[in-house]
XYZ file of N, CA, C and O in Angstrom:
448
model
N 0.844 -1.167 0.000
C 0.000 0.000 0.000
C 0.892 1.234 0.000
O 1.719 1.414 0.873
N 0.743 2.064 -0.997
C 1.544 3.276 -1.075
C 1.034 4.295 -0.072
O -0.049 4.167 0.477
N 1.814 5.345 0.142
C 1.444 6.364 1.120
C 0.154 7.069 0.725
O -0.724 7.275 1.556
N 0.019 7.454 -0.556
C -1.200 8.131 -1.000
C -2.411 7.224 -0.842
O -3.467 7.659 -0.408
N -2.254 5.964 -1.172
C -3.350 5.011 -1.036
C -3.688 4.795 0.427
O -4.855 4.691 0.788
N -2.681 4.729 1.290
C -2.930 4.527 2.713
C -3.674 5.716 3.309
O -4.599 5.528 4.098
N -3.283 6.918 2.959
C -3.953 8.105 3.499
C -5.411 8.140 3.053
O -6.306 8.437 3.851
N -5.657 7.805 1.795
C -7.040 7.747 1.307
C -7.832 6.676 2.050
O -8.985 6.905 2.449
N -7.232 5.526 2.278
C -7.885 4.449 3.021
C -8.129 4.864 4.463
O -9.191 4.584 5.032
N -7.173 5.542 5.072
C -7.288 6.026 6.447
C -8.504 6.943 6.591
O -9.292 6.806 7.526
N -8.666 7.858 5.646
C -9.792 8.797 5.683
C -11.105 8.066 5.426
O -12.115 8.314 6.106
N -11.115 7.146 4.464
C -12.333 6.395 4.159
C -12.787 5.556 5.344
O -13.983 5.481 5.637
N -11.853 4.921 6.026
C -12.180 4.092 7.184
C -12.843 4.938 8.270
O -13.827 4.525 8.882
N -12.322 6.127 8.491
C -12.904 7.033 9.487
C -14.364 7.331 9.157
O -15.249 7.206 9.999
N -14.614 7.709 7.917
C -15.965 8.109 7.544
C -16.919 6.928 7.394
O -18.127 7.086 7.590
N -16.416 5.755 7.065
C -17.274 4.571 7.044
C -17.768 4.261 8.447
O -18.958 4.006 8.660
N -16.869 4.289 9.429
C -17.271 4.030 10.813
C -18.250 5.089 11.304
O -19.246 4.769 11.961
N -17.994 6.344 10.973
C -18.900 7.422 11.365
C -20.277 7.207 10.726
O -21.307 7.353 11.381
N -20.303 6.817 9.466
C -21.563 6.603 8.766
C -22.345 5.425 9.301
O -23.578 5.469 9.350
N -21.665 4.366 9.701
C -22.356 3.204 10.266
C -23.059 3.600 11.557
O -24.230 3.266 11.770
N -22.378 4.331 12.413
C -22.987 4.752 13.676
C -24.116 5.735 13.430
O -25.241 5.551 13.907
N -23.840 6.785 12.689
C -24.815 7.856 12.497
C -26.019 7.383 11.679
O -27.167 7.542 12.085
N -25.744 6.772 10.542
C -26.827 6.318 9.680
C -27.629 5.182 10.285
O -28.860 5.183 10.245
N -26.946 4.209 10.842
C -27.634 3.074 11.450
C -28.517 3.479 12.606
O -29.636 2.982 12.751
N -28.043 4.394 13.411
C -28.830 4.848 14.557
C -30.052 5.648 14.112
O -31.154 5.455 14.639
N -29.867 6.536 13.158
C -30.992 7.348 12.695
C -32.048 6.507 11.978
O -33.245 6.687 12.198
N -31.634 5.597 11.135
C -32.586 4.722 10.448
C -33.268 3.798 11.460
O -34.476 3.550 11.380
N -32.529 3.327 12.429
C -33.134 2.533 13.497
C -34.135 3.333 14.308
O -35.135 2.801 14.792
N -33.873 4.618 14.467
C -34.814 5.492 15.167
C -36.132 5.625 14.425
O -37.191 5.748 15.056
N -36.075 5.586 13.099
C -37.316 5.605 12.320
C -38.126 4.342 12.614
O -39.343 4.394 12.802
N -37.433 3.215 12.676
C -38.107 1.959 13.026
C -38.693 2.001 14.422
O -39.795 1.498 14.654
N -37.977 2.611 15.358
C -38.496 2.738 16.718
C -39.743 3.620 16.739
O -40.718 3.323 17.432
N -39.732 4.682 15.973
C -40.897 5.571 15.897
C -42.110 4.843 15.324
O -43.222 4.962 15.839
N -41.880 4.062 14.273
C -42.971 3.324 13.642
C -43.575 2.296 14.592
O -44.789 2.092 14.614
N -42.745 1.672 15.414
C -43.245 0.655 16.346
C -43.749 1.237 17.655
O -44.211 0.499 18.517
N -43.657 2.536 17.823
C -44.199 3.168 19.025
C -43.227 3.327 20.173
O -43.617 3.728 21.264
N -41.955 3.022 19.964
C -40.948 3.214 21.009
C -40.476 4.664 21.009
O -40.739 5.420 20.070
N -39.759 5.045 22.056
C -39.202 6.390 22.146
C -38.034 6.497 21.167
O -37.012 5.818 21.341
N -38.155 7.320 20.105
C -37.113 7.329 19.071
C -35.760 7.827 19.548
O -34.732 7.240 19.205
N -35.719 8.897 20.330
C -34.418 9.437 20.733
C -33.677 8.487 21.664
O -32.460 8.309 21.539
N -34.400 7.854 22.561
C -33.771 6.874 23.446
C -33.267 5.680 22.640
O -32.161 5.186 22.873
N -34.061 5.243 21.675
C -33.652 4.119 20.832
C -32.442 4.472 19.982
O -31.546 3.640 19.802
N -32.408 5.682 19.460
C -31.260 6.119 18.658
C -29.990 6.085 19.495
O -28.946 5.595 19.057
N -30.066 6.588 20.730
C -28.896 6.609 21.608
C -28.439 5.191 21.945
O -27.246 4.885 21.903
N -29.374 4.307 22.249
C -29.016 2.915 22.571
C -28.393 2.213 21.375
O -27.433 1.456 21.521
N -28.966 2.447 20.189
C -28.416 1.810 18.990
C -27.002 2.303 18.695
O -26.158 1.536 18.236
N -26.757 3.576 18.935
C -25.407 4.110 18.712
C -24.401 3.386 19.606
O -23.287 3.073 19.165
N -24.783 3.105 20.842
C -23.895 2.362 21.745
C -23.671 0.936 21.257
O -22.564 0.412 21.330
N -24.732 0.303 20.752
C -24.634 -1.091 20.321
C -23.903 -1.241 18.991
O -23.345 -2.304 18.712
N -23.900 -0.214 18.163
C -23.284 -0.312 16.835
C -21.789 -0.006 16.814
O -21.146 -0.171 15.783
N -21.222 0.423 17.935
C -19.810 0.828 17.936
C -18.874 -0.269 17.425
O -18.038 -0.026 16.559
N -19.001 -1.468 17.948
C -18.088 -2.537 17.543
C -18.316 -2.923 16.086
O -17.372 -3.226 15.356
N -19.567 -2.873 15.634
C -19.875 -3.227 14.258
C -19.358 -2.163 13.294
O -19.009 -2.479 12.153
N -19.308 -0.936 13.745
C -18.737 0.121 12.913
C -17.243 -0.132 12.687
O -16.731 0.068 11.581
N -16.558 -0.592 13.718
C -15.129 -0.920 13.574
C -14.928 -2.051 12.582
O -14.077 -1.980 11.694
N -15.735 -3.102 12.717
C -15.593 -4.258 11.832
C -15.906 -3.868 10.391
O -15.184 -4.244 9.468
N -16.977 -3.105 10.192
C -17.354 -2.689 8.838
C -16.292 -1.779 8.228
O -15.975 -1.886 7.043
N -15.734 -0.899 9.019
C -14.771 0.077 8.499
C -13.451 -0.556 8.089
O -12.866 -0.164 7.084
N -12.974 -1.534 8.834
C -11.686 -2.137 8.475
C -11.854 -3.281 7.488
O -10.879 -3.904 7.091
N -13.086 -3.568 7.101
C -13.319 -4.561 6.063
C -13.342 -5.988 6.557
O -13.033 -6.904 5.815
N -13.683 -6.199 7.788
C -13.726 -7.550 8.333
C -12.490 -7.837 9.164
O -11.452 -7.222 8.999
N -12.610 -8.785 10.041
C -11.528 -9.062 10.979
C -10.427 -9.937 10.388
O -9.306 -9.910 10.852
N -10.722 -10.718 9.356
C -9.718 -11.638 8.836
C -8.561 -10.901 8.181
O -7.415 -11.329 8.294
N -8.834 -9.803 7.498
C -7.749 -9.026 6.905
C -6.828 -8.463 7.978
O -5.615 -8.436 7.810
N -7.427 -7.997 9.065
C -6.622 -7.453 10.159
C -5.743 -8.533 10.779
O -4.549 -8.319 11.024
N -6.302 -9.726 11.005
C -5.518 -10.814 11.583
C -4.413 -11.265 10.636
O -3.313 -11.574 11.063
N -4.709 -11.283 9.341
C -3.686 -11.674 8.365
C -2.532 -10.675 8.371
O -1.371 -11.071 8.318
N -2.851 -9.383 8.465
C -1.792 -8.371 8.507
C -0.944 -8.499 9.770
O 0.272 -8.371 9.721
N -1.600 -8.775 10.907
C -0.847 -8.972 12.144
C 0.027 -10.217 12.061
O 1.176 -10.212 12.483
N -0.528 -11.292 11.503
C 0.243 -12.527 11.373
C 1.460 -12.310 10.484
O 2.570 -12.740 10.820
N 1.267 -11.644 9.365
C 2.377 -11.388 8.446
C 3.423 -10.494 9.119
O 4.617 -10.698 8.956
N 2.958 -9.523 9.902
C 3.889 -8.633 10.582
C 4.707 -9.343 11.640
O 5.899 -9.084 11.802
N 4.072 -10.269 12.343
C 4.767 -10.969 13.425
C 5.690 -12.058 12.877
O 6.855 -12.147 13.249
N 5.165 -12.904 11.985
C 5.928 -14.068 11.537
C 6.839 -13.797 10.348
O 7.819 -14.499 10.149
N 6.523 -12.788 9.548
C 7.352 -12.500 8.382
C 8.148 -11.211 8.532
O 8.856 -10.817 7.621
N 7.993 -10.552 9.661
C 8.772 -9.350 9.919
C 8.304 -8.111 9.189
O 9.060 -7.155 9.040
N 7.077 -8.103 8.736
C 6.529 -6.949 8.011
C 5.872 -5.995 9.022
O 4.655 -5.872 9.083
N 6.703 -5.321 9.796
C 6.174 -4.446 10.843
C 5.440 -3.240 10.269
O 4.558 -2.681 10.927
N 5.764 -2.858 9.059
C 5.083 -1.735 8.416
C 3.589 -2.038 8.259
O 2.752 -1.169 8.475
N 3.257 -3.279 7.913
C 1.856 -3.675 7.769
C 1.125 -3.654 9.103
O -0.044 -3.293 9.165
N 1.805 -4.049 10.168
C 1.194 -4.037 11.494
C 0.888 -2.602 11.913
O -0.209 -2.307 12.423
N 1.817 -1.702 11.694
C 1.619 -0.300 12.061
C 0.467 0.291 11.264
O -0.392 0.995 11.814
N 0.403 -0.015 9.969
C -0.690 0.496 9.143
C -2.037 -0.036 9.618
O -3.018 0.699 9.680
N -2.088 -1.306 9.971
C -3.344 -1.893 10.442
C -3.774 -1.274 11.768
O -4.955 -1.008 11.981
N -2.825 -1.024 12.653
C -3.147 -0.374 13.926
C -3.671 1.032 13.682
O -4.643 1.469 14.311
N -3.061 1.750 12.755
C -3.539 3.094 12.429
C -4.939 3.064 11.823
O -5.767 3.940 12.113
N -5.241 2.063 11.009
C -6.581 1.940 10.449
C -7.612 1.636 11.540
O -8.720 2.166 11.519
N -7.241 0.814 12.500
C -8.146 0.516 13.611
C -8.377 1.769 14.449
O -9.508 2.054 14.861
N -7.339 2.541 14.680
C -7.490 3.797 15.430
C -8.380 4.774 14.664
O -9.226 5.454 15.253
N -8.227 4.824 13.344
C -9.071 5.682 12.527
C -10.537 5.258 12.627
O -11.432 6.101 12.767
N -10.789 3.954 12.570
C -12.156 3.452 12.695
C -12.726 3.751 14.079
O -13.904 4.117 14.217
N -11.904 3.616 15.102
C -12.362 3.942 16.459
C -12.702 5.420 16.575
O -13.695 5.790 17.213
N -11.900 6.266 15.952
C -12.182 7.701 15.960
C -13.475 8.028 15.243
O -14.262 8.858 15.699
N -13.716 7.383 14.114
C -14.956 7.608 13.380
C -16.174 7.154 14.150
O -17.196 7.856 14.192
N -16.085 5.993 14.789
C -17.238 5.518 15.560
C -17.462 6.384 16.795
O -18.605 6.655 17.162
N -16.398 6.853 17.419
C -16.556 7.737 18.576
C -17.145 9.084 18.159
O -17.985 9.639 18.867
N -16.740 9.598 17.008
C -17.310 10.848 16.506
C -18.794 10.681 16.208
O -19.609 11.545 16.553
N -19.160 9.570 15.573
C -20.571 9.294 15.303
C -21.373 9.192 16.584
O -22.479 9.736 16.686
N -20.833 8.488 17.573
C -21.519 8.368 18.856
C -21.679 9.735 19.522
O -22.730 10.037 20.087
N -20.646 10.566 19.439
C -20.709 11.897 20.040
C -21.769 12.760 19.361
O -22.524 13.471 20.034
N -21.857 12.687 18.040
C -22.888 13.431 17.319
C -24.286 12.966 17.723
O -25.190 13.789 17.940
N -24.474 11.658 17.831
C -25.763 11.118 18.268
C -26.051 11.540 19.703
O -27.181 11.905 20.046
N -25.049 11.531 20.536
C -25.211 11.941 21.933
C -25.653 13.400 22.012
O -26.535 13.749 22.797
N -25.053 14.254 21.211
C -25.454 15.667 21.179
C -26.856 15.831 20.627
O -27.635 16.648 21.094
N -27.165 15.061 19.601
C -28.468 15.156 18.952
C -29.593 14.725 19.889
O -30.630 15.384 19.973
N -29.404 13.638 20.587
C -30.473 13.089 21.424
C -30.501 13.685 22.830
O -31.533 13.633 23.480
N -29.389 14.185 23.309
C -29.271 14.722 24.670
C -29.644 13.677 25.729
O -30.113 14.021 26.804
N -29.449 12.398 25.409
C -29.763 11.318 26.362
C -28.745 11.224 27.496
O -29.027 10.659 28.519
N -27.565 11.754 27.299
C -26.513 11.678 28.307
C -26.668 12.740 29.397
O -26.028 12.677 30.417
N -27.562 13.706 29.176
C -27.744 14.798 30.134
C -28.677 14.307 31.240
O -29.803 13.917 30.998
N -28.184 14.322 32.470
C -29.035 13.923 33.592
C -29.728 15.157 34.157
O -29.203 16.254 34.143
N -30.919 14.938 34.645
C -31.713 16.079 35.136
C -31.796 16.084 36.639
O -31.812 15.212 37.335
């Protein structure tokens, strides 16, 4: 993976994770509204539940990540391990940003 390609992938991974959290929660909130549940509470709960799935979706599945770690450890390709760790951090940042936006939108974290 070249540097330009890695940077593009790094940015895409961030926004994929953000989109999974934000989009999934909002669309799920529509379903909650249709079924008569409290939409904002449901949106906030779904955002919490989707965090791990946003990471998996953003990095393209767990097998690629494990293969990169295996190659880095057993074949000495430490550059691949560092890149994979950076991609995971990017996905975590995107999912945390999505969760924060949902948290601000719903105001469910504010205690009265």
